[in-house]
XYZ file of C-alpha atoms in Angstrom:
599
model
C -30.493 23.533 -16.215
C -33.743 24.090 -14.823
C -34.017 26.607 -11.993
C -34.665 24.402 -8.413
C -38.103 24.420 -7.361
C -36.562 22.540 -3.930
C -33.622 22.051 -2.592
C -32.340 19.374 -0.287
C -29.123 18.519 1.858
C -27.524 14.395 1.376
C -23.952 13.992 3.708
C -21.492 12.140 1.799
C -19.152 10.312 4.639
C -16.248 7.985 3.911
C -13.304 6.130 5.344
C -11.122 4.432 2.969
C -7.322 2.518 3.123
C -7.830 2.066 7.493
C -5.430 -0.900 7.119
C -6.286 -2.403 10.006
C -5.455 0.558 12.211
C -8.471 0.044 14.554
C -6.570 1.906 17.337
C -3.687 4.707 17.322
C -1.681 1.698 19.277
C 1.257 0.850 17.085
C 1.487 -2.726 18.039
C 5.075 -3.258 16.653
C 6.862 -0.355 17.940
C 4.647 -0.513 21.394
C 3.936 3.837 20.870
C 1.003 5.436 20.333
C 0.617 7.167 16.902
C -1.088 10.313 16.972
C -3.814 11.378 14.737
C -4.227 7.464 13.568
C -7.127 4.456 14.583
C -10.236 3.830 13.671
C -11.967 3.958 17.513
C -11.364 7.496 18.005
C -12.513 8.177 14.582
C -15.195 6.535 14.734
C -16.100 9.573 17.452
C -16.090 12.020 14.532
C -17.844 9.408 11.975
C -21.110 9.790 14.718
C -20.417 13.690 14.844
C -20.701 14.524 11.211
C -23.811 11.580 11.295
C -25.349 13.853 13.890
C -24.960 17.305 12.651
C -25.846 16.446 8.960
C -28.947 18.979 7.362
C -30.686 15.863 5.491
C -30.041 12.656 4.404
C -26.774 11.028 5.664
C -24.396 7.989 4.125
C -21.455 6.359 5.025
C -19.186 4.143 2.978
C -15.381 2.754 3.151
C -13.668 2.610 0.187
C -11.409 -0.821 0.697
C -7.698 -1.717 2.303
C -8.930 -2.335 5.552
C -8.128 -5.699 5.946
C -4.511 -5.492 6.082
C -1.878 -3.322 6.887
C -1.231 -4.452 10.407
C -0.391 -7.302 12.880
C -3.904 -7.087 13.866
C -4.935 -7.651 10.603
C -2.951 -10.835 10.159
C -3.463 -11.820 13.356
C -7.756 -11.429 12.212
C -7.251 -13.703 9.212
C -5.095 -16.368 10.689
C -8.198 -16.718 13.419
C -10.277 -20.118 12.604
C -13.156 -19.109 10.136
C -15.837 -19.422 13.176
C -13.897 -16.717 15.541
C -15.825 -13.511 14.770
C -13.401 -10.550 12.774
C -13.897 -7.275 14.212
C -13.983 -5.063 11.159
C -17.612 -6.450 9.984
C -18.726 -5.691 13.300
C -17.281 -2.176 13.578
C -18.882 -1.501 10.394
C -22.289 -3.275 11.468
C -22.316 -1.212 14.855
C -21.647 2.375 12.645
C -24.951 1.561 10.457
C -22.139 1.804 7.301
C -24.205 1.872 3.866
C -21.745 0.392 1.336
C -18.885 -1.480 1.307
C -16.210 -0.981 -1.582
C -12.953 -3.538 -2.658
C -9.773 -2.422 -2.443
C -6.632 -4.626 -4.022
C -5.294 -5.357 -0.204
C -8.682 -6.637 0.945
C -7.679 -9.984 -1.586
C -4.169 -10.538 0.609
C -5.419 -13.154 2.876
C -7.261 -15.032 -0.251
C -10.986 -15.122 -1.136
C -12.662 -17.620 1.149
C -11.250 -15.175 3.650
C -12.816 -12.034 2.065
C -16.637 -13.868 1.370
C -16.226 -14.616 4.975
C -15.828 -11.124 5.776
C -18.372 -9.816 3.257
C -20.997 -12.781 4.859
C -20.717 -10.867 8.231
C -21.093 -7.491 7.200
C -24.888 -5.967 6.407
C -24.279 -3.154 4.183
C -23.790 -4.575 0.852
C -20.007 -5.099 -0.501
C -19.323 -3.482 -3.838
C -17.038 -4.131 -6.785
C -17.979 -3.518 -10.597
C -14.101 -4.626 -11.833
C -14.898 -8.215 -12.336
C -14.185 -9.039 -15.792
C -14.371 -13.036 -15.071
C -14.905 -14.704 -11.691
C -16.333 -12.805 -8.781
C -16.622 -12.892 -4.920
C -19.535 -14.738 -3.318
C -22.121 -12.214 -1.501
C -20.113 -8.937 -3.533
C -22.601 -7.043 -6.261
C -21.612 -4.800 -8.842
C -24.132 -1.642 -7.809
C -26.203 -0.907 -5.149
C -29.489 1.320 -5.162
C -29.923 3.554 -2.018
C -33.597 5.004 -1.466
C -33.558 8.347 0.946
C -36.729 10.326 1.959
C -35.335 13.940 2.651
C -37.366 16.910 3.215
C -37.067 19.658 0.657
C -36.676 23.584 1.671
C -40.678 23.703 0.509
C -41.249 21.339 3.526
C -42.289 18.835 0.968
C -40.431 14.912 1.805
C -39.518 13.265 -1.424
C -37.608 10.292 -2.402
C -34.258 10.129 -4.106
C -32.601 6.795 -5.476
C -28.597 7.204 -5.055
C -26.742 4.309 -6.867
C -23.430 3.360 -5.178
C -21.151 1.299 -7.432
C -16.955 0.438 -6.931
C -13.970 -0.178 -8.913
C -10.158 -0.585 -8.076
C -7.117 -1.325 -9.519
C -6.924 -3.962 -12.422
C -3.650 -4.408 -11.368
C -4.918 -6.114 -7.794
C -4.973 -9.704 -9.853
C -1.427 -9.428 -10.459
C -0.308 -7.851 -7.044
C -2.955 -11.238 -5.545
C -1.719 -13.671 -8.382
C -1.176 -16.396 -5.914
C -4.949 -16.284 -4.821
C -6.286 -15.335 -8.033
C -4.922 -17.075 -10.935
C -7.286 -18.541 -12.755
C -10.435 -17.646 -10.460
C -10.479 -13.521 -11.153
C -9.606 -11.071 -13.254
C -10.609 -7.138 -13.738
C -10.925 -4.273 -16.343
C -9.545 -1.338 -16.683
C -10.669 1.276 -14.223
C -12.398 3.710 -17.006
C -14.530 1.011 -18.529
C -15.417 -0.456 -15.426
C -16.840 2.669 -13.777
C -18.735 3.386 -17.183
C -20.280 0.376 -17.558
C -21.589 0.220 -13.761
C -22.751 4.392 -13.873
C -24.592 3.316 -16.944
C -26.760 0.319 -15.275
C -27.118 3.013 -12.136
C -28.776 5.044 -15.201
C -30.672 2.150 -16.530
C -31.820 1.360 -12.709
C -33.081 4.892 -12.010
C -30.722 6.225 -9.896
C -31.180 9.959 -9.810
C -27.875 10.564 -8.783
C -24.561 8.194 -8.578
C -21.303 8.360 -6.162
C -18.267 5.987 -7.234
C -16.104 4.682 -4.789
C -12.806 4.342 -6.927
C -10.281 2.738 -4.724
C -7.335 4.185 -6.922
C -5.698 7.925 -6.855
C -5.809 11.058 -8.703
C -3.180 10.114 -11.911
C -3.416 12.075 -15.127
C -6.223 12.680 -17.380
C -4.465 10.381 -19.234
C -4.348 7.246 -17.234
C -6.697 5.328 -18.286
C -5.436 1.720 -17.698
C -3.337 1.822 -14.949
C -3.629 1.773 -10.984
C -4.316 5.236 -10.411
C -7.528 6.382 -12.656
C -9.287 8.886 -10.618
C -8.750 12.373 -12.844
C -9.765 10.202 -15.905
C -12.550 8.993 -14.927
C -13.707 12.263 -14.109
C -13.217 13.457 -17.229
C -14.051 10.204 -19.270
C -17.491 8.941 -17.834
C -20.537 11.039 -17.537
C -23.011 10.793 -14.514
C -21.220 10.553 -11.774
C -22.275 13.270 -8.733
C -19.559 12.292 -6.212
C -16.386 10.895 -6.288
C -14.500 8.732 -3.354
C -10.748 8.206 -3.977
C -7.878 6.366 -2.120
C -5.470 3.942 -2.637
C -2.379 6.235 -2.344
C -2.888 7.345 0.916
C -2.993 10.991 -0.002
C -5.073 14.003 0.792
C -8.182 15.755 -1.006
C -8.702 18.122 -0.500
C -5.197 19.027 -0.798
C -3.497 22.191 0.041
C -4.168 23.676 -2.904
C -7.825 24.028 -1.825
C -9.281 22.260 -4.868
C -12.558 20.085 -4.154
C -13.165 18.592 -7.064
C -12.191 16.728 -10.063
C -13.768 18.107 -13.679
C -16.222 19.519 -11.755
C -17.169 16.525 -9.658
C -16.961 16.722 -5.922
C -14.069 14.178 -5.073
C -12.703 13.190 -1.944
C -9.588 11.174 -0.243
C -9.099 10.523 3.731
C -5.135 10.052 3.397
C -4.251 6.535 5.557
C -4.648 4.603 8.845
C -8.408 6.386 10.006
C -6.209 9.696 10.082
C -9.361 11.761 8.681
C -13.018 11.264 7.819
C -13.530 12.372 4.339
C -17.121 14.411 4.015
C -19.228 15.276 0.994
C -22.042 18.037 1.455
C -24.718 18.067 -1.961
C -26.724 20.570 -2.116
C -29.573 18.919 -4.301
C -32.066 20.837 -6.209
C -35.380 19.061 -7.664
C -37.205 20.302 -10.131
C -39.648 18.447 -12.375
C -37.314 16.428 -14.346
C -35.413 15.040 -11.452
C -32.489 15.796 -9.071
C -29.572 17.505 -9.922
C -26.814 18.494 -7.589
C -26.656 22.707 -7.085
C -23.847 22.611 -5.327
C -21.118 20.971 -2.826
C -18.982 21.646 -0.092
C -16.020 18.996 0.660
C -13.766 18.764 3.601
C -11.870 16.327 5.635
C -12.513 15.715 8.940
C -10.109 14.488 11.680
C -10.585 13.777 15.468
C -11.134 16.751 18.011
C -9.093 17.135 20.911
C -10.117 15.005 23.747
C -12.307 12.786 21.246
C -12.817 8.748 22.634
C -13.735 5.883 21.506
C -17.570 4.783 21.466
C -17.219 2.022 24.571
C -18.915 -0.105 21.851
C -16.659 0.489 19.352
C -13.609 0.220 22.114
C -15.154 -3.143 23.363
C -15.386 -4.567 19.425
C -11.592 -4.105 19.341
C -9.964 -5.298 22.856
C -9.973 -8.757 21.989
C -8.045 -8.802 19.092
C -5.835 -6.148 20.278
C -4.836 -8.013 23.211
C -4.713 -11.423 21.804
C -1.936 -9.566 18.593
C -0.357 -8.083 21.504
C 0.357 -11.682 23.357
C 1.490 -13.142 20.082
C 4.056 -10.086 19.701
C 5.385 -10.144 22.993
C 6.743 -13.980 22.220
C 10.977 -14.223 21.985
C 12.079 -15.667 19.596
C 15.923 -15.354 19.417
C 18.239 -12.947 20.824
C 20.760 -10.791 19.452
C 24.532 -9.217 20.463
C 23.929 -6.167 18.317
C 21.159 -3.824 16.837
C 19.196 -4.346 13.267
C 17.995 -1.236 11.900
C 16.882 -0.124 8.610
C 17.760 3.845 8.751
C 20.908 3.743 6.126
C 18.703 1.083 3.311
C 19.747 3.946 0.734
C 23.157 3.951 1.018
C 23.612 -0.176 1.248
C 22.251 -3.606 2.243
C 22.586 -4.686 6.377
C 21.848 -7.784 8.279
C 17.556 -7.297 7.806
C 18.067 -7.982 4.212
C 20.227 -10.820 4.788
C 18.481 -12.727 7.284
C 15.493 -11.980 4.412
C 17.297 -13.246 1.434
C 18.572 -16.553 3.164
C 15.577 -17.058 4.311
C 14.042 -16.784 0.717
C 17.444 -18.895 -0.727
C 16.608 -21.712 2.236
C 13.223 -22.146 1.019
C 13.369 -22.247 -2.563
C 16.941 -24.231 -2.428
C 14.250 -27.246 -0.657
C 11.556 -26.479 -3.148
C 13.529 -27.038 -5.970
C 15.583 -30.016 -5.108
C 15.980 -32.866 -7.232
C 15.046 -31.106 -10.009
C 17.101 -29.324 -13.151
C 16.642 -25.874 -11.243
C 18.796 -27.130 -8.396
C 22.086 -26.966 -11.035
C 20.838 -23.153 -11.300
C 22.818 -20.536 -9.497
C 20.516 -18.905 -6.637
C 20.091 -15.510 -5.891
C 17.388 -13.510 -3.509
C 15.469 -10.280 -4.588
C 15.397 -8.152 -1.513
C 13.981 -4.598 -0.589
C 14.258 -2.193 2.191
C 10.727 -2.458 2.734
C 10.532 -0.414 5.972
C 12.237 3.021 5.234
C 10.154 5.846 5.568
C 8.753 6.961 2.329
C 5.289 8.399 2.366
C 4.491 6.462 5.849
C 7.010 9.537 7.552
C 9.739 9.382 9.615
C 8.918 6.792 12.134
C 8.532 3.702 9.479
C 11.476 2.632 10.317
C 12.774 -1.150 11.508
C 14.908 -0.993 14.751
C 15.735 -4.147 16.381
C 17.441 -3.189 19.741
C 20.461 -5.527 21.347
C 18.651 -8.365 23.269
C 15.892 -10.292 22.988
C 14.405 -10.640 19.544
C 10.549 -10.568 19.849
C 7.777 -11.762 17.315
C 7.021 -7.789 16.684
C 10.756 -7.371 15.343
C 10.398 -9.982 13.067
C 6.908 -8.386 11.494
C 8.115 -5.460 11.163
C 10.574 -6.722 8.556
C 7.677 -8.159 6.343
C 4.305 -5.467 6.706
C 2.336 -7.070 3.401
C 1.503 -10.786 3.487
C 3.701 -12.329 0.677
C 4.989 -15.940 -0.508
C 7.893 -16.700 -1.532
C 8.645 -17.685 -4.937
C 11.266 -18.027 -7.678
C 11.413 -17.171 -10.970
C 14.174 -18.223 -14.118
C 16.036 -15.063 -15.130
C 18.778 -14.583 -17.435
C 22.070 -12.410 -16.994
C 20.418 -9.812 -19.079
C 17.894 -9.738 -17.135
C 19.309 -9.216 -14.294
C 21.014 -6.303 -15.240
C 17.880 -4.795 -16.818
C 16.410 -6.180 -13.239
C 18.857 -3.690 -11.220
C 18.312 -0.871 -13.569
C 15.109 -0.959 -12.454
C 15.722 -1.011 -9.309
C 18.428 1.751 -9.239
C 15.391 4.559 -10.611
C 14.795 4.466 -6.994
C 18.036 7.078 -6.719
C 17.091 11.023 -7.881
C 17.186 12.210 -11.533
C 20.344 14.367 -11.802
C 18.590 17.112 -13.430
C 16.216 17.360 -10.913
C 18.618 19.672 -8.378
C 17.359 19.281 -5.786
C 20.472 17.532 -4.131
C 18.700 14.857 -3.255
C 20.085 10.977 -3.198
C 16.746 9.454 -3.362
C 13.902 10.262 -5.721
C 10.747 10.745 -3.321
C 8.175 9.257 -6.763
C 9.821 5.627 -6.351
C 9.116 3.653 -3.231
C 11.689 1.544 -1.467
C 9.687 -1.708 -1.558
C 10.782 -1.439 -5.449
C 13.938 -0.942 -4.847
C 15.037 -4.794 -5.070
C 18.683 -5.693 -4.845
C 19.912 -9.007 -5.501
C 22.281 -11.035 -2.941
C 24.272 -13.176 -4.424
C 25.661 -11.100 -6.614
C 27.315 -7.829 -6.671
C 26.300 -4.737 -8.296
C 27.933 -1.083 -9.018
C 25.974 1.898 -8.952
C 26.562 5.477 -10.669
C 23.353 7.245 -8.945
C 23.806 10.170 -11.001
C 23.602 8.665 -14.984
C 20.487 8.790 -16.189
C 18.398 5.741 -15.622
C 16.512 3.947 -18.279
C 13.418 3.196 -16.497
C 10.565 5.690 -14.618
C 9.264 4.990 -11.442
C 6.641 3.212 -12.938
C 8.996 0.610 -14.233
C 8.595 1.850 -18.304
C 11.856 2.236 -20.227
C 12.400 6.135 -21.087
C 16.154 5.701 -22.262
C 17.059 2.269 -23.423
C 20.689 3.161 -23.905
C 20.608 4.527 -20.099
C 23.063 2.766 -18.086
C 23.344 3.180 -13.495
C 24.656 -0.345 -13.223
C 28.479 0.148 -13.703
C 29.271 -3.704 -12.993
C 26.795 -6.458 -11.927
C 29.585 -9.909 -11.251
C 28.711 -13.341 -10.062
C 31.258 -14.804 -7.899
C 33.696 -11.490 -9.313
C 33.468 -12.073 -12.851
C 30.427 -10.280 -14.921
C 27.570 -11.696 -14.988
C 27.381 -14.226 -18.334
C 24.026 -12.563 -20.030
C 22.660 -15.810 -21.333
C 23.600 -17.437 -18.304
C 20.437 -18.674 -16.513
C 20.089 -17.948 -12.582
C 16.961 -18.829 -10.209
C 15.872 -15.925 -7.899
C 13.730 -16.362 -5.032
C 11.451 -13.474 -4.531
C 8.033 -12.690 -3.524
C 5.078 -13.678 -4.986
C 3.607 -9.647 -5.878
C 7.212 -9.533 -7.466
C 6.842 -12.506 -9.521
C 3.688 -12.256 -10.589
C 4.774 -8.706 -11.679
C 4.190 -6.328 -9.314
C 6.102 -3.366 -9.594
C 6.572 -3.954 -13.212
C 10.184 -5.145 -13.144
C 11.992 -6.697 -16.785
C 12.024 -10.297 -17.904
C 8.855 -11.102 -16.257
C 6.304 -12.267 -19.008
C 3.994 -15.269 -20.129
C 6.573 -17.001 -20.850
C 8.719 -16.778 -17.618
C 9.548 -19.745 -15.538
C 7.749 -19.285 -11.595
C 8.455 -21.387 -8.698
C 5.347 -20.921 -6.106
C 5.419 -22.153 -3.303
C 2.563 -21.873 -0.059
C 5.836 -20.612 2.415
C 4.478 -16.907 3.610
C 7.320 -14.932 3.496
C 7.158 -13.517 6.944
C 6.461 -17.237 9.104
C 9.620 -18.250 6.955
C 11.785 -15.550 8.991
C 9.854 -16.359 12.103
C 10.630 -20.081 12.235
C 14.649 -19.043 10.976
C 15.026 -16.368 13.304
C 13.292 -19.174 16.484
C 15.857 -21.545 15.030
C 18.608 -18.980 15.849
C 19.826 -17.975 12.767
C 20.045 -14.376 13.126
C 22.351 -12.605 10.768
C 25.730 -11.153 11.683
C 26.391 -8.075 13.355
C 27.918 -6.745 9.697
C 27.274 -8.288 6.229
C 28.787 -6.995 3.684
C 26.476 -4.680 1.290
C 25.574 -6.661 -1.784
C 25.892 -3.365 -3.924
C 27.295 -0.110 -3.968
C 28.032 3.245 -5.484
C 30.511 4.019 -8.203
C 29.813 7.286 -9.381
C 32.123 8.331 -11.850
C 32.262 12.090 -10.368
C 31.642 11.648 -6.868
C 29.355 14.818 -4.678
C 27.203 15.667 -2.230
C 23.773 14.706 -1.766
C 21.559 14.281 1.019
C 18.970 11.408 2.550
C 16.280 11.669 4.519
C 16.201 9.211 7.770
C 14.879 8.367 11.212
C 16.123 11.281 13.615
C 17.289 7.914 15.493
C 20.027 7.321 13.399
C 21.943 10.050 15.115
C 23.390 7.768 17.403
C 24.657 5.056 14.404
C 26.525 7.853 12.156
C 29.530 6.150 12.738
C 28.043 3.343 10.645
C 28.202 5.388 7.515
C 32.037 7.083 7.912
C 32.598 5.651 4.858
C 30.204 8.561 2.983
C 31.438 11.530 5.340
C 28.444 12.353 6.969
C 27.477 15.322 7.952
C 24.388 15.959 9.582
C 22.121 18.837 8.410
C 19.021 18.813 10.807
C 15.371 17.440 10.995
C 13.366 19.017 8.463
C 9.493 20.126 8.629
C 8.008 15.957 7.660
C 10.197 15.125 11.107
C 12.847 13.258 9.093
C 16.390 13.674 9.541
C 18.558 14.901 6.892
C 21.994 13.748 6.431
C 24.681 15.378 3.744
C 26.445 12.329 2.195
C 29.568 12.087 -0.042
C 28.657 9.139 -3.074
């Protein structure tokens, strides 16, 4: 490479996967969460805009229209009552806009509404077929930056976007039939190369998807591949898993590209420092310097940015505060990993209610009914506090939410016995690999919203047999067997028997990559969101008993020890679990408690 006659400075900045955390108020659980919201960041967004060399941009990298009550709250709002996230973006001078999958959760007239209020353009080069209204594939920046020879010259930086194909399945209900997207790899290469076409003399990709492998080329998380795979790109912006990158490895870049990833909920500013040397054939970048940035101490909001975000603060917080029902006896989620409780219940007759009146008069109504139901809220990678706790008393609209965080509808799909069994196998990779030895029950790769158990019938589970799938749902051992016994009404489940089972609508439209969902599968939709369905059962009183009985549990062949990670609230409800001789071993460095358990 030619030797620099100039060099210049161009600030990368980017927020990505905010989720509709415009404050470090935790509507729900009425707490403040430290080192979260978009207001106070928003403080160190105008710092780093400030104290940049040259040139300065700023871009968010999608997910931040959902993820809180706020956010549904926002999208339920008649389409004439202004949304604040356009605005926040408007009144921080953002540059570019990029798509993530959870932007599509409240449907697409919602999200053109969003992208007609918002100035900097909205990205998203994954179309295959169909599109947004106002959203382009690229964008072409033009800078003026003065050079270390006190010369100003112009550089052209071409912004393009891609996410997850897997966003029209997750979004089937809004979708089908209007949108569909490529792979992540041939996406990015076909939008760097009309960047090329266009002049752009250098090009940063907002990839809303993670890290992955080399390898992954087609699925959800496509970063490290397209950093090796595509050629041209001078900066990379990641997200999407709600990680960090930098990470603590100190690494700053991926195949030699700069890369980037802010982690979740405004927690940190991600920043991007090129040092850009021109020489006579054009711009190339000399060198970078990548860090994330979080809030100082005693940072505020911007009163502008505060004022953007009181209304709809206060008017979610009203619609919280409602009661609904009231209740003898606590709900919590803390033991999900050891059995079913009354959340899932209420849940799952809420789905069976629904469907059972969608289906009637029909030939599905001879069908036995089952519900598909998860522990959605149960720590995971959201820490130690993502718990649900439900305190004796009344029952307020904020309790109810916090049993259903991701908009959903509820559907149904034909299964058969098989398939159900292959259906909990999946489900029961959610438990540790035995070889792994690390004594742990649960396997931190697989998330509990995939671990779906099925009420109405009743399942057996050796934790410690190999399981057949991987967390990503792909068979590894087909002759792999957890699920001991799966009966229907204490007899085992007939495996060409049919059975209708109400689930959601990412689950049927195969999210999460669960067996016996194909082409050729029957679906039930219905327009019933998943969450008002538990609102208007739990207003109508029908809260779930103080104890249900689990709808699975373990039968390990040679019983042991293992531990699980919980809320350090479930102290006080040990007594709830005597059955697995508990034995509590302390809170470890994440803040979760951990509990030695006999399975």
């Amino acid at each position: 490479m030619n030797s620099p006659y100039a060099l210049a400075d161009l600030r990368i900045l980017a927020t990505s996967d905010v989720h509709m955390h415009l404050t470090r108020w935790d509507a729900l659980h009425q707490r403040n969460e430290t080192g979260r919201g978009f207001d106070v960041l928003a403080s160190t967004i105008q710092r780093a805009q400030a104290t940049a060399k040259g040139a300065c941009i700023l871009f968010d990298n999608g997910d931040a229209l959902q993820g809180t009550p706020v956010g549904a709250d926002c999208a339920a709002q008649p389409s004439q009552e202004r949304h604040p996230w356009p605005d926040l973006l408007n009144a921080l001078d953002y540059d570019a806009v990029g798509l993530g999958n959870h932007d599509f959760d409240f449907g697409v007239p919602f999200l053109e509404r969003i992208v007609r209020y918002t100035n900097a353009p909205t990205l998203c080069a994954s179309f295959s077929h169909g599109a947004v209204v106002g959203v382009a594939q690229t964008v072409m920046l033009t800078r003026t930056i003065t050079c270390s020879d006190g010369q100003a010259r112009t550089i052209k930086i071409g912004v393009t976007s891609v996410l997850p194909p897997e966003t029209a399945i997750w979004n089937q209900r809004f979708l089908a039939g209007l949108t569909e997207f490529d792979d992540g790899v041939p996406a990015a290469r076909r939008a760097v190369a009309a960047l090329q076409e266009g002049g752009a003399d250098i090009v940063v990709m907002l990839c809303h998807s993670g890290i992955g492998t080399r390898e992954s080329t087609d699925g959800e998380n496509f970063g490290a591949s397209l950093a090796h795979e595509i050629e041209g790109v001078d900066a990379l912006v990641l997200g999407h898993t709600h990680q960090l990158f930098p990470g603590v490895d100190g690494q700053t870049n991926l195949n030699g590209i700069p890369a980037v990833m802010r982690g979740f909920a405004a927690e940190a500013l991600g920043q991007i420092d090129l040092s850009l040397g021109w020489t006579e054939t054009g711009w190339h970048v000399a060198s970078h310097d990548v860090k994330l940035l979080t809030p100082c101490e005693g940072d505020v909001p911007p009163p502008d940015i505060a004022t953007l975000i009181a209304p709809a603060i206060e008017r979610t917080q009203t619609i919280l505060d409602r009661t609904l029902a009231h209740t003898n006896s606590g709900l919590h989620s803390y033991f999900g990993m050891l059995m079913s409780g009354p959340s899932d219940a209420l849940i799952a007759r809420t789905m069976v209610d629904v469907i059972k009146e969608q289906v009637a008069g029909s030939d599905l109504a001879d069908l036995p009914l089952l519900a598909s139901v998860a522990p959605i809220t149960m720590g995971g990678v959201a820490g130690p506090r993502n718990y649900v706790h439900i305190p004796a008393g009344p029952v307020q609209a904020r309790h109810v939410s916090m049993l259903n965080p991701f908009s959903n509808a509820i559907w149904a799909l034909v299964l058969t016995g098989a398939e159900l069994v292959r259906w909990v196998e999946r489900s029961a990779v959610f438990f540790a690999p035995t070889a792994s030895g690390t004594g742990r029950l649960v396997d931190p790769d697989a998330p509990c919203f995939n671990f779906d158990m099925l009420h109405g019938l009743n399942a057996e589970i050796d934790p410690f047999r190999p399981a057949m799938f991987d967390t990503s749902g792909q068979i590894i051992s087909p002759n792999a067997r957890r699920v001991r016994r799966l009966s229907y009404r204490d007899a085992p489940v007939d495996e060409d028997a049919k059975f209708l089972v109400a689930t959601t609508s990412f689950r049927a439209a195969g999210g999460g990559n669960f067996p016996g969902i194909t082409q050729d599968t029957q679906v039930v939709p219905t327009n019933y969101d998943l969450c008002d369905a538990v609102h208007r059962m739990v207003a109508r009183g029908a809260m779930p008993p103080d104890h249900c009985p689990t709808v699975w549990r373990f039968a390990s062949e040679h019983p042991r020890r293992v531990f699980i990670e919980t809320s350090p609230h479930a102290k006080a409800h040990l007594d709830e679990i005597a059955a697995f001789e508990p034995q509590l071993i302390g809170e470890n460095e994440a803040g979760f408690l951990e509990v030695s358990v006999l399975i």
